[in-house]
Coordinates of C-alpha atoms in Angstrom, one line a residue:
M20 CA 108.1 10.3 -67.6
S21 CA 110.4 12.1 -65.1
V22 CA 109.6 14.0 -62.0
V23 CA 111.5 17.1 -60.8
D24 CA 112.6 16.7 -57.2
D25 CA 112.0 19.3 -54.5
V26 CA 114.0 22.4 -54.8
T27 CA 116.3 22.5 -51.8
S28 CA 118.3 25.7 -52.4
P29 CA 116.2 28.6 -53.8
S30 CA 118.0 31.8 -54.8
S31 CA 115.5 33.8 -52.8
K32 CA 112.5 33.2 -50.5
D33 CA 109.9 34.4 -53.1
S34 CA 111.5 32.4 -55.9
G35 CA 111.5 29.3 -53.7
R36 CA 107.8 29.7 -52.9
R37 CA 106.9 30.1 -56.5
K38 CA 108.9 27.0 -57.5
A39 CA 107.3 25.0 -54.7
K40 CA 103.9 26.1 -55.8
D41 CA 104.7 25.2 -59.3
V42 CA 105.8 21.8 -58.3
E43 CA 102.6 21.2 -56.3
L44 CA 100.6 22.3 -59.3
L45 CA 102.6 20.0 -61.5
Y46 CA 101.9 17.1 -59.1
E47 CA 98.2 17.9 -59.0
A48 CA 98.0 17.8 -62.8
L49 CA 100.0 14.7 -62.9
Q50 CA 97.8 13.0 -60.3
K51 CA 94.7 14.0 -62.2
E52 CA 96.0 12.4 -65.3
L53 CA 97.0 9.3 -63.3
W54 CA 93.7 8.8 -61.7
D55 CA 91.9 9.4 -65.0
V56 CA 93.9 6.6 -66.4
V57 CA 93.0 4.4 -63.4
R58 CA 89.3 5.1 -63.9
E59 CA 89.4 4.5 -67.6
S60 CA 91.4 1.3 -67.3
L61 CA 88.6 -0.4 -65.3
R62 CA 86.5 -0.9 -68.4
S63 CA 88.9 -0.3 -71.3
P64 CA 90.7 -3.4 -72.6
T65 CA 93.2 -1.1 -74.4
A66 CA 94.2 0.9 -71.3
G67 CA 97.1 -1.4 -70.6
P68 CA 100.0 0.8 -71.9
N69 CA 98.8 4.0 -70.1
L70 CA 98.2 2.1 -66.9
S71 CA 101.7 0.6 -67.1
L72 CA 103.1 4.2 -67.1
V73 CA 100.9 5.0 -64.1
V74 CA 102.3 2.0 -62.3
Q75 CA 105.9 3.2 -63.1
V76 CA 105.2 6.7 -61.7
L77 CA 103.7 5.1 -58.6
Q78 CA 106.8 3.0 -58.1
Q79 CA 109.2 5.9 -58.8
E80 CA 107.4 8.1 -56.3
E81 CA 107.3 5.4 -53.7
Q82 CA 111.0 5.0 -54.1
A83 CA 111.5 8.8 -53.9
D84 CA 109.6 8.8 -50.7
R85 CA 111.8 6.1 -49.2
D86 CA 115.0 7.9 -50.3
W87 CA 113.8 11.1 -48.9
A88 CA 113.0 9.5 -45.6
Q89 CA 116.6 8.0 -45.4
R90 CA 118.5 11.3 -45.8
D91 CA 121.0 12.3 -43.2
P92 CA 120.2 14.5 -41.4
P93 CA 116.5 13.6 -41.6
P94 CA 114.6 16.1 -43.7
T95 CA 111.9 18.3 -42.1
G96 CA 110.1 19.1 -45.3
P97 CA 106.6 17.9 -46.3
R98 CA 107.7 15.3 -48.9
P99 CA 106.3 12.2 -49.0
R100 CA 103.8 12.2 -51.8
Q101 CA 102.3 8.8 -50.9
L102 CA 100.9 8.3 -54.4
K103 CA 100.3 4.6 -53.7
Q104 CA 97.8 5.5 -50.9
R105 CA 96.3 8.1 -53.2
W106 CA 96.0 5.5 -55.9
K107 CA 93.9 3.4 -53.5
E108 CA 91.7 6.4 -52.8
A109 CA 91.3 6.9 -56.5
V110 CA 90.1 3.4 -56.9
V111 CA 87.6 4.0 -54.1
E112 CA 86.4 7.1 -55.9
A113 CA 86.2 5.2 -59.2
A114 CA 84.1 2.5 -57.5
D115 CA 81.8 5.0 -55.9
A116 CA 81.3 6.8 -59.2
S117 CA 80.5 3.6 -61.1
L118 CA 77.8 2.2 -58.8
P119 CA 74.2 3.4 -59.1
Q120 CA 73.0 5.8 -56.5
Q121 CA 70.3 4.9 -53.9
V122 CA 68.0 7.8 -54.9
E123 CA 67.1 5.7 -58.0
A124 CA 65.3 3.1 -55.8
Q125 CA 61.6 3.5 -55.0
T126 CA 59.7 2.5 -51.8
G127 CA 58.9 -1.2 -51.9
Q128 CA 61.3 -1.7 -54.8
L129 CA 64.6 -1.9 -53.0
S130 CA 65.3 -5.4 -54.3
T131 CA 65.4 -4.0 -57.8
Y132 CA 68.1 -1.5 -56.8
L133 CA 70.1 -4.0 -54.9
D134 CA 70.0 -6.4 -57.8
R135 CA 71.4 -3.6 -60.1
L136 CA 74.1 -3.0 -57.5
R137 CA 75.0 -6.6 -57.5
V138 CA 75.2 -6.8 -61.3
R139 CA 77.4 -3.7 -61.5
V140 CA 79.8 -4.8 -58.8
V141 CA 80.3 -8.2 -60.4
E142 CA 80.8 -6.7 -63.8
D143 CA 83.2 -4.0 -62.6
L144 CA 85.3 -6.4 -60.6
D145 CA 85.4 -8.9 -63.5
A146 CA 86.6 -6.1 -65.8
A147 CA 89.2 -5.0 -63.3
R148 CA 90.5 -8.5 -63.1
R149 CA 90.8 -8.7 -66.9
N150 CA 92.0 -5.2 -67.7
A151 CA 93.8 -3.7 -64.8
V152 CA 94.9 -6.1 -62.1
P153 CA 97.5 -7.9 -64.4
I154 CA 99.3 -4.6 -64.9
Y155 CA 100.0 -4.0 -61.2
P156 CA 102.9 -5.7 -59.3
E157 CA 101.9 -8.6 -57.1
E158 CA 102.8 -6.7 -53.9
Y159 CA 100.1 -4.1 -54.7
A160 CA 97.4 -6.8 -54.1
A161 CA 95.4 -4.8 -56.7
F162 CA 92.4 -7.1 -56.8
Q163 CA 92.0 -6.9 -53.1
V164 CA 92.1 -3.1 -53.3
Y165 CA 89.4 -3.1 -55.9
V166 CA 87.2 -5.4 -53.9
Q167 CA 87.7 -3.3 -50.8
S168 CA 86.9 -0.2 -52.7
Y169 CA 83.6 -1.5 -54.0
H170 CA 82.8 -2.9 -50.6
Q171 CA 83.2 0.6 -49.1
A172 CA 81.1 2.1 -51.8
I173 CA 78.3 -0.4 -51.1
T174 CA 78.6 0.2 -47.3
R175 CA 78.1 3.9 -47.8
R176 CA 74.9 3.3 -49.8
L177 CA 73.5 0.8 -47.4
H178 CA 74.1 3.3 -44.5
T179 CA 72.1 5.9 -46.5
I180 CA 69.3 3.4 -47.2
T181 CA 68.9 2.4 -43.5
S182 CA 69.0 6.0 -42.2
A183 CA 65.3 6.3 -43.2
A184 CA 62.3 4.1 -42.4
L185 CA 61.9 1.2 -44.7
H186 CA 58.8 -0.7 -46.0
V187 CA 58.8 -4.2 -44.6
T188 CA 59.3 -5.6 -48.1
D189 CA 62.4 -3.5 -48.5
T190 CA 63.6 -4.6 -45.0
Y191 CA 63.4 -8.3 -46.0
S192 CA 65.1 -7.6 -49.3
L193 CA 68.0 -5.7 -47.6
L194 CA 68.5 -8.4 -44.9
D195 CA 68.5 -11.1 -47.6
W196 CA 71.1 -9.1 -49.6
I197 CA 73.3 -8.6 -46.6
Y198 CA 73.1 -12.2 -45.2
N199 CA 73.0 -14.2 -48.5
I200 CA 73.1 -12.5 -51.9
Y201 CA 76.2 -10.3 -51.3
D202 CA 78.3 -13.1 -49.9
R203 CA 77.1 -15.7 -52.4
D204 CA 76.5 -13.8 -55.6
V205 CA 79.0 -11.1 -55.3
L206 CA 82.0 -12.1 -53.2
G207 CA 81.5 -15.8 -54.1
K208 CA 81.6 -15.1 -57.8
V209 CA 84.4 -12.7 -58.0
S210 CA 86.7 -14.9 -55.8
I211 CA 86.3 -18.0 -57.9
T212 CA 89.5 -17.3 -59.9
T213 CA 91.2 -14.7 -57.7
P214 CA 91.1 -15.3 -54.0
I215 CA 90.3 -12.4 -51.7
N216 CA 90.7 -11.8 -48.0
R217 CA 87.2 -11.4 -46.6
S218 CA 88.4 -10.6 -43.1
Q219 CA 89.7 -7.2 -44.3
L220 CA 86.3 -6.2 -45.7
G221 CA 84.3 -5.7 -42.5
P222 CA 80.5 -5.8 -42.1
L223 CA 78.3 -4.0 -44.6
L224 CA 76.2 -2.6 -41.7
P225 CA 76.8 -2.3 -37.9
S226 CA 75.3 -5.1 -35.9
E227 CA 73.0 -2.6 -34.1
T228 CA 71.5 -1.6 -37.5
V229 CA 71.0 -5.2 -38.5
D230 CA 69.3 -6.0 -35.2
R231 CA 67.0 -3.0 -35.7
L232 CA 66.0 -4.3 -39.2
E233 CA 65.2 -7.7 -37.8
L234 CA 63.1 -6.2 -35.1
D235 CA 61.2 -4.2 -37.7
C236 CA 60.3 -7.5 -39.4
L237 CA 59.0 -9.0 -36.1
N238 CA 57.0 -5.8 -35.4
S239 CA 55.5 -6.1 -38.8
V240 CA 54.4 -9.7 -38.1
R241 CA 52.9 -8.7 -34.8
D242 CA 51.0 -5.9 -36.4
K243 CA 49.7 -8.2 -39.1
V244 CA 48.4 -10.9 -36.8
T245 CA 46.9 -8.3 -34.4
N246 CA 45.2 -5.9 -36.9
E247 CA 45.2 -7.4 -40.4
L248 CA 44.0 -10.8 -39.4
S249 CA 41.4 -9.3 -37.1
Q250 CA 39.9 -7.5 -40.1
V251 CA 39.9 -10.7 -42.1
L252 CA 38.0 -12.5 -39.3
E253 CA 35.5 -9.6 -39.1
E254 CA 34.8 -9.9 -42.8
E255 CA 34.5 -13.7 -42.6
E256 CA 32.0 -13.5 -39.7
K257 CA 29.7 -11.3 -41.9
R258 CA 29.8 -14.0 -44.6
W259 CA 28.4 -16.6 -42.2
T260 CA 25.0 -15.0 -42.1
E261 CA 25.0 -15.1 -45.9
M262 CA 26.2 -18.7 -46.1
V263 CA 23.4 -19.9 -43.9
Q264 CA 21.0 -18.8 -46.7
T265 CA 22.9 -20.9 -49.2
E266 CA 24.9 -24.2 -49.2
E267 CA 28.6 -23.5 -49.1
Y268 CA 30.8 -26.2 -47.6
Q269 CA 34.2 -24.4 -47.8
S270 CA 35.5 -21.2 -46.4
T271 CA 38.5 -19.2 -47.6
L272 CA 39.4 -18.1 -44.1
A273 CA 42.2 -20.6 -43.5
R274 CA 43.7 -20.0 -46.9
N275 CA 43.6 -16.2 -46.6
V276 CA 45.2 -16.2 -43.1
I277 CA 47.9 -18.8 -43.9
Q278 CA 48.8 -17.0 -47.1
R279 CA 49.4 -13.8 -45.2
L280 CA 51.5 -15.5 -42.6
Q281 CA 53.4 -17.5 -45.1
V282 CA 54.9 -14.4 -46.8
D283 CA 56.8 -13.5 -43.6
L284 CA 57.7 -17.1 -42.8
D285 CA 59.1 -17.8 -46.2
R286 CA 61.1 -14.6 -46.5
S287 CA 62.5 -14.8 -43.0
A288 CA 63.5 -18.5 -43.4
A289 CA 65.2 -17.7 -46.6
I290 CA 67.3 -15.1 -44.8
N291 CA 68.6 -17.2 -42.0
R292 CA 67.4 -19.9 -39.5
D293 CA 67.5 -17.6 -36.5
L294 CA 65.3 -14.9 -38.0
G295 CA 63.0 -17.6 -39.5
S296 CA 62.6 -19.2 -36.0
R297 CA 61.8 -15.8 -34.4
V298 CA 59.2 -15.0 -37.1
A299 CA 57.7 -18.5 -36.8
Q300 CA 57.4 -18.1 -33.0
C301 CA 55.8 -14.6 -33.4
S302 CA 53.4 -15.9 -36.1
L303 CA 52.5 -18.9 -34.0
N304 CA 51.7 -16.9 -31.0
G305 CA 49.6 -14.4 -33.0
L306 CA 47.8 -17.3 -34.7
A307 CA 46.9 -18.8 -31.3
D308 CA 45.3 -15.5 -30.3
F309 CA 43.5 -15.3 -33.7
L310 CA 42.2 -18.9 -33.4
Y311 CA 40.9 -18.1 -29.9
S312 CA 38.9 -15.2 -31.4
F313 CA 37.8 -17.4 -34.2
K314 CA 36.6 -20.0 -31.7
K315 CA 34.6 -17.4 -29.7
K316 CA 32.9 -16.1 -32.9
V317 CA 32.0 -19.7 -33.9
E318 CA 30.5 -20.3 -30.5
I319 CA 28.4 -17.0 -30.8
F320 CA 27.3 -18.1 -34.2
H321 CA 26.1 -21.5 -33.0
E322 CA 24.3 -19.9 -30.0
A323 CA 22.5 -17.5 -32.4
Q324 CA 21.4 -20.3 -34.6
L325 CA 20.2 -22.2 -31.6
E326 CA 18.3 -19.2 -30.3
F327 CA 16.5 -18.6 -33.5
A328 CA 16.0 -22.4 -34.1
V329 CA 17.7 -22.3 -37.5
R330 CA 17.2 -25.8 -39.0
G331 CA 17.9 -25.3 -42.7
D332 CA 20.5 -27.1 -44.8
G333 CA 22.4 -23.8 -44.9
Y334 CA 23.2 -24.2 -41.2
V335 CA 24.6 -27.7 -41.8
S336 CA 26.8 -26.5 -44.7
T337 CA 28.1 -23.5 -42.8
T338 CA 28.9 -25.7 -39.8
I339 CA 30.9 -28.0 -42.1
A340 CA 32.6 -25.0 -43.7
L341 CA 33.7 -23.7 -40.3
V342 CA 35.0 -27.2 -39.3
N343 CA 36.8 -27.5 -42.6
C344 CA 39.0 -24.4 -41.7
C345 CA 40.6 -26.5 -38.9
P346 CA 42.7 -29.0 -40.8
P347 CA 44.8 -26.4 -42.6
F348 CA 45.3 -24.4 -39.4
R349 CA 46.3 -27.5 -37.5
N350 CA 48.8 -28.5 -40.2
F351 CA 50.2 -25.0 -40.1
V352 CA 50.6 -25.2 -36.3
E353 CA 52.2 -28.6 -36.4
R354 CA 54.6 -27.6 -39.1
Y355 CA 55.9 -24.4 -37.4
G356 CA 55.4 -25.5 -33.8
Q357 CA 58.1 -28.2 -33.9
G358 CA 61.5 -27.6 -32.3
L359 CA 60.7 -24.1 -31.1
S360 CA 60.8 -22.7 -27.6
E361 CA 58.5 -23.5 -24.7
V362 CA 56.6 -20.3 -25.5
S363 CA 55.9 -21.6 -29.0
E364 CA 54.8 -24.9 -27.6
D365 CA 52.4 -23.2 -25.4
S366 CA 51.1 -21.2 -28.4
A367 CA 50.7 -24.5 -30.3
R368 CA 48.7 -26.0 -27.4
R369 CA 46.4 -22.9 -27.2
A370 CA 45.9 -23.0 -31.0
N371 CA 45.1 -26.7 -31.0
A372 CA 42.7 -26.3 -28.0
S373 CA 40.7 -23.7 -30.0
L374 CA 40.6 -25.9 -33.1
D375 CA 39.5 -28.9 -31.0
R376 CA 36.6 -26.8 -29.6
I377 CA 35.5 -25.7 -33.1
V378 CA 35.6 -29.3 -34.4
N379 CA 33.9 -30.8 -31.4
Q380 CA 31.2 -28.2 -31.4
G381 CA 30.6 -28.7 -35.1
V382 CA 30.5 -32.5 -34.6
K383 CA 27.9 -32.1 -31.8
V384 CA 25.7 -29.8 -33.9
L385 CA 25.6 -32.2 -36.8
S386 CA 25.3 -35.4 -34.7
D387 CA 22.5 -33.8 -32.6
R388 CA 20.7 -32.8 -35.8
L389 CA 20.9 -36.4 -37.0
F390 CA 19.8 -37.9 -33.7
D391 CA 16.8 -35.5 -33.5
N392 CA 15.6 -37.3 -36.5
I393 CA 16.4 -40.9 -35.6
R394 CA 15.9 -41.0 -31.9
P395 CA 12.1 -41.6 -32.1
Y396 CA 12.8 -44.7 -34.2
F397 CA 15.1 -46.2 -31.5
D398 CA 12.2 -46.1 -29.1
K399 CA 10.4 -48.5 -31.4
L400 CA 13.2 -51.1 -31.4
V401 CA 13.4 -54.3 -29.4
K402 CA 9.7 -54.5 -28.8
R403 CA 7.3 -57.3 -29.7
K404 CA 6.4 -55.6 -33.0
W405 CA 10.1 -55.1 -33.8
L406 CA 10.6 -58.9 -34.2
S407 CA 8.3 -58.9 -37.3
N408 CA 8.5 -55.3 -38.5
T409 CA 11.7 -53.6 -39.8
D410 CA 10.2 -50.2 -40.5
A411 CA 11.8 -48.4 -37.5
Y412 CA 15.2 -49.9 -38.1
D413 CA 15.1 -49.2 -41.8
A414 CA 14.2 -45.6 -41.1
I415 CA 17.3 -45.2 -38.9
I416 CA 19.5 -46.6 -41.7
D417 CA 18.0 -44.5 -44.4
T418 CA 18.1 -41.3 -42.3
I419 CA 21.8 -41.8 -41.5
K420 CA 22.6 -42.4 -45.2
E421 CA 20.7 -39.3 -46.2
H422 CA 22.4 -37.0 -43.7
F423 CA 25.8 -38.3 -44.6
K424 CA 25.4 -37.2 -48.2
K425 CA 26.0 -33.8 -46.7
F426 CA 28.3 -34.8 -43.9
H427 CA 30.7 -36.3 -46.4
R428 CA 31.6 -32.8 -47.4
M429 CA 33.5 -32.4 -44.2
D430 CA 37.3 -32.8 -44.6
S431 CA 39.4 -35.3 -42.7
P432 CA 40.4 -35.8 -39.9
P433 CA 37.3 -33.9 -38.5
Y434 CA 35.1 -36.2 -40.6
Q435 CA 36.6 -39.2 -38.9
T436 CA 35.6 -37.6 -35.6
L437 CA 32.1 -37.0 -36.8
V438 CA 31.5 -40.5 -38.2
G439 CA 33.1 -42.1 -35.1
E440 CA 30.8 -40.1 -32.8
V441 CA 27.7 -41.0 -34.8
H442 CA 28.8 -44.6 -34.8
R443 CA 29.3 -44.6 -31.1
R444 CA 26.0 -42.9 -30.4
V445 CA 24.0 -45.2 -32.7
L446 CA 25.5 -48.2 -30.8
I447 CA 24.7 -46.6 -27.5
E448 CA 21.0 -46.0 -28.5
Y449 CA 20.7 -49.5 -29.9
V450 CA 22.2 -51.2 -26.8
R451 CA 20.0 -48.9 -24.7
A452 CA 16.9 -50.2 -26.5
I453 CA 18.1 -53.8 -25.7
M454 CA 18.7 -53.0 -22.1
R455 CA 15.2 -51.7 -21.6
G456 CA 14.1 -55.3 -21.5
R457 CA 10.9 -54.8 -23.3
V458 CA 11.0 -58.3 -24.8
I459 CA 11.3 -61.3 -22.5
C460 CA 12.1 -64.6 -24.2
T461 CA 9.9 -67.5 -22.9
S462 CA 11.2 -70.2 -25.2
L463 CA 14.2 -71.3 -27.2
K464 CA 12.4 -70.5 -30.4
M465 CA 11.9 -66.9 -29.3
R466 CA 15.5 -66.6 -28.2
K467 CA 16.7 -67.8 -31.5
R468 CA 14.5 -65.4 -33.3
M469 CA 15.6 -62.4 -31.2
A470 CA 19.3 -63.3 -31.4
G471 CA 19.0 -63.7 -35.1
R472 CA 17.4 -60.3 -35.5
L473 CA 20.1 -58.7 -33.3
R474 CA 22.9 -60.3 -35.4
E475 CA 21.3 -59.2 -38.7
E476 CA 20.8 -55.6 -37.7
S477 CA 24.3 -55.5 -36.2
R478 CA 25.7 -56.8 -39.5
Q479 CA 23.9 -54.0 -41.3
L480 CA 25.2 -51.4 -39.0
K481 CA 28.7 -52.8 -39.4
V482 CA 28.4 -52.5 -43.2
L483 CA 26.9 -49.0 -43.0
F484 CA 29.7 -47.5 -40.9
K485 CA 32.4 -49.3 -42.9
D486 CA 31.0 -47.6 -46.0
L487 CA 31.0 -44.3 -44.1
E488 CA 34.7 -44.9 -43.3
S489 CA 34.3 -45.1 -39.5
A490 CA 37.5 -46.0 -37.7
S491 CA 35.5 -47.3 -34.6
S492 CA 35.1 -50.8 -35.8
W493 CA 35.7 -52.0 -32.2
L494 CA 32.0 -51.1 -31.5
D495 CA 30.8 -53.7 -34.0
S496 CA 31.2 -56.7 -31.8
A497 CA 29.1 -55.5 -28.9
V498 CA 25.6 -56.5 -30.2
P499 CA 26.8 -59.9 -31.6
H500 CA 28.1 -60.8 -28.1
L501 CA 24.8 -59.9 -26.5
S502 CA 22.9 -62.0 -29.1
E503 CA 25.1 -65.0 -28.3
I504 CA 24.4 -64.6 -24.6
I505 CA 20.7 -64.6 -25.3
L506 CA 21.0 -67.7 -27.6
L507 CA 23.5 -70.0 -25.9
E508 CA 22.1 -72.9 -23.8
D509 CA 24.7 -74.1 -21.3
T510 CA 26.1 -72.0 -18.5
P511 CA 29.8 -72.5 -19.3
S512 CA 29.3 -71.3 -22.8
I513 CA 27.5 -68.2 -21.6
Q514 CA 30.2 -67.6 -19.0
M515 CA 32.8 -67.8 -21.8
E516 CA 30.9 -65.3 -24.0
V517 CA 30.4 -62.9 -21.0
G518 CA 34.1 -63.0 -20.4
V519 CA 34.9 -62.1 -24.0
L520 CA 32.4 -59.3 -23.9
V521 CA 33.7 -57.8 -20.7
R522 CA 37.3 -58.0 -21.9
E523 CA 36.4 -56.2 -25.1
F524 CA 34.2 -53.7 -23.3
P525 CA 35.6 -53.2 -19.8
D526 CA 33.0 -50.6 -18.9
I527 CA 30.2 -53.1 -18.9
R528 CA 28.8 -53.9 -15.4
K529 CA 26.9 -56.6 -13.7
K530 CA 23.6 -54.7 -14.2
H531 CA 24.0 -54.9 -18.0
I532 CA 24.7 -58.7 -17.9
S533 CA 21.8 -59.1 -15.5
A534 CA 19.5 -57.3 -17.9
I535 CA 20.5 -59.6 -20.8
L536 CA 20.0 -62.7 -18.5
N537 CA 16.5 -61.3 -17.8
I538 CA 15.8 -61.0 -21.6
R539 CA 16.8 -64.6 -22.2
G540 CA 14.5 -65.7 -19.4
M541 CA 17.1 -67.0 -17.0
T542 CA 15.5 -67.0 -13.5
R543 CA 17.6 -69.6 -11.7
Q544 CA 19.7 -67.6 -9.2
T545 CA 22.5 -70.2 -9.0
E546 CA 23.1 -70.0 -12.8
R547 CA 22.7 -66.2 -12.8
Q548 CA 25.3 -65.8 -10.0
E549 CA 27.8 -68.1 -11.7
I550 CA 27.6 -65.9 -14.8
L551 CA 27.6 -62.6 -12.9
N552 CA 30.7 -63.6 -11.0
I553 CA 32.6 -63.5 -14.3
V554 CA 31.9 -59.8 -14.4
K555 CA 32.8 -59.2 -10.8
D556 CA 36.2 -60.8 -11.3
I557 CA 37.0 -58.6 -14.3
E558 CA 35.6 -55.5 -12.7
N559 CA 38.2 -55.9 -9.9
S560 CA 41.1 -56.2 -12.4
D561 CA 43.4 -53.1 -12.4
S562 CA 45.0 -54.2 -15.7
L563 CA 41.9 -53.0 -17.7
T564 CA 41.9 -49.5 -16.3
Q565 CA 43.5 -47.9 -19.4
L566 CA 41.6 -50.0 -21.8
S567 CA 38.4 -49.0 -20.2
R568 CA 38.9 -45.4 -21.1
D569 CA 39.5 -46.4 -24.7
R570 CA 36.4 -48.7 -24.9
A571 CA 33.6 -46.7 -23.3
L572 CA 30.2 -47.9 -24.5
F573 CA 28.2 -49.5 -21.8
S574 CA 29.1 -46.8 -19.2
E575 CA 26.6 -44.5 -21.1
V576 CA 23.8 -47.2 -21.2
P577 CA 21.4 -47.1 -18.3
V578 CA 19.6 -50.3 -17.3
T579 CA 15.8 -50.2 -16.7
S580 CA 14.9 -53.9 -16.7
E581 CA 16.0 -55.0 -13.2
I582 CA 12.4 -55.8 -12.2
H583 CA 11.8 -58.1 -15.2
C584 CA 13.2 -61.1 -13.4
L585 CA 10.4 -60.8 -10.9
N586 CA 7.8 -60.1 -13.6
L587 CA 9.0 -63.2 -15.5
G588 CA 8.6 -65.4 -12.4
L589 CA 5.1 -64.2 -11.8
S590 CA 4.3 -64.6 -15.4
R591 CA 5.3 -68.2 -15.4
L592 CA 3.4 -68.8 -12.1
A593 CA 0.3 -67.4 -13.7
L594 CA 0.7 -69.6 -16.7
T595 CA 1.0 -72.7 -14.5
A596 CA -2.1 -71.8 -12.4
S597 CA -4.0 -71.1 -15.5
S598 CA -3.1 -74.5 -16.9
C599 CA -4.3 -76.3 -13.7
I600 CA -7.6 -74.5 -13.7
S601 CA -8.2 -75.3 -17.3
S602 CA -7.6 -79.1 -16.7
L603 CA -10.4 -79.1 -14.0
R604 CA -13.0 -77.6 -16.4
P605 CA -15.5 -79.9 -18.2
R606 CA -14.3 -80.9 -21.6
R607 CA -16.0 -79.2 -24.5
K608 CA -16.4 -80.1 -28.1
R609 CA -13.0 -80.0 -29.8
T610 CA -12.3 -76.9 -31.8
P611 CA -9.4 -76.1 -34.1
R612 CA -6.3 -75.2 -32.1
R613 CA -5.4 -71.6 -31.9
E614 CA -1.8 -70.6 -32.5
S615 CA 0.2 -70.1 -29.3
Y616 CA 2.0 -66.9 -28.7
D617 CA 5.4 -68.5 -29.4
D618 CA 4.1 -69.9 -32.7
M619 CA 2.8 -66.4 -33.6
L620 CA 6.3 -65.1 -32.9

């Protein structure tokens, strides 16, 4: 194929113009044929010969442009044709014509369109590498030209897409495509066998546009946690009234809320770490506000039940259901609150404070309900009748077991809090019954009997709360130590036992030990003081300050038996006087001996 050069010496002005016009028309027709071949060669494996002719024309024309520029004197005409540059433009047009148009995408379905875009780009560039690129000289960097052409075509489409408002689902899809899919699944694949220069491609979208898209995601999360979750909570609150009439131990609130938040968290984290962290911080802050509202509604719910004196099992199950919402929320806060900013840490603290309040209030409601039933039985413990009658104690054990058939439906760790609180309160009430000093031992036999009873009931309590999975086993040794103090004979042994007791329960005070000494019938002030000095020494020890906060039991046990020491002394004086008077009376006919009080016991 040959090309006629510019006509430099026309016979006349009109003739020159006609010839120049003819030449231009010839070049236009030639270029049209050239670019048709370029477009067809992209997908045609047999376009090689024609494309080779196109390359020859390009090379000839480029050489003609160089020769024209080197004439002396320098020409002033319009020559150069710059067909190589127009070839690049033709490749751009071919790429743009090959890619699907954005108008095909529907709202909320942008990911489908972007996936079609990805597939077409990869297919076209792979075809170009096979069919067209080998025909071009190396200095043409043909594959780079094709990649840049498709890159420009994609950029134009993305600009069109972002010129209008996007659904948040489409925004996430677009950001993921820009940050990950395009780089990994398009450029990454096409450059496996043929390297490309990515620095020449430029960004798909301006940074300002990308920032706006990310802000749209954050605004969507804020709107969700402010409005959508509020509606979820309103609907959940209405269900509570219905749940009280039934027995439902689980609520779908936590699952519904977390599922809604998880969508944004997962999609943003898949895009990049920075956006994921910002969405997590926004979600955590919104969740903290939501949980505060949840806490307030739970408080109102409990106040209403208290006002109307609701006592049914439905109230118990609903309380457990509300508490069971807390572990999933707490796990969520712990997972997304780590390693974030101080603002997020504050949000995590606020969220956990609300959850703590919900759990503690639920534990109080359930434990109070239990103790309303068993408290009257504690009043019957450690009396004279108690030594020979186990009805009151058995009622306490049976009632606890019956209540925990329902309490076991509470999830951990709140269940551990509940059983630990019940364990603690049971021991407090039991020790309180002992400290009332309503039984005064007047003989070794009576002390043995009382100590044995305390040990046996303490053992049963230990077994009970072990079965209930209480983690507060440190409480179990309190009553056995008290029983040993009642039983032991010599002062050094009692001192040793008191020392062990005080070290295990640093909140115990002299008044508690004094009450136990009264119960065992110890009236000698010298012995009492030697034992009480052990408590005084440990009370003054600063090393037990921290332990005291972790082992608080006796601090909640008042002592009401301080006067029994005097009562015991008067009782013994009365017994001695009665014995003397009896010895002065005339002897009567011997009658069968009546059992003494100690024998009866």
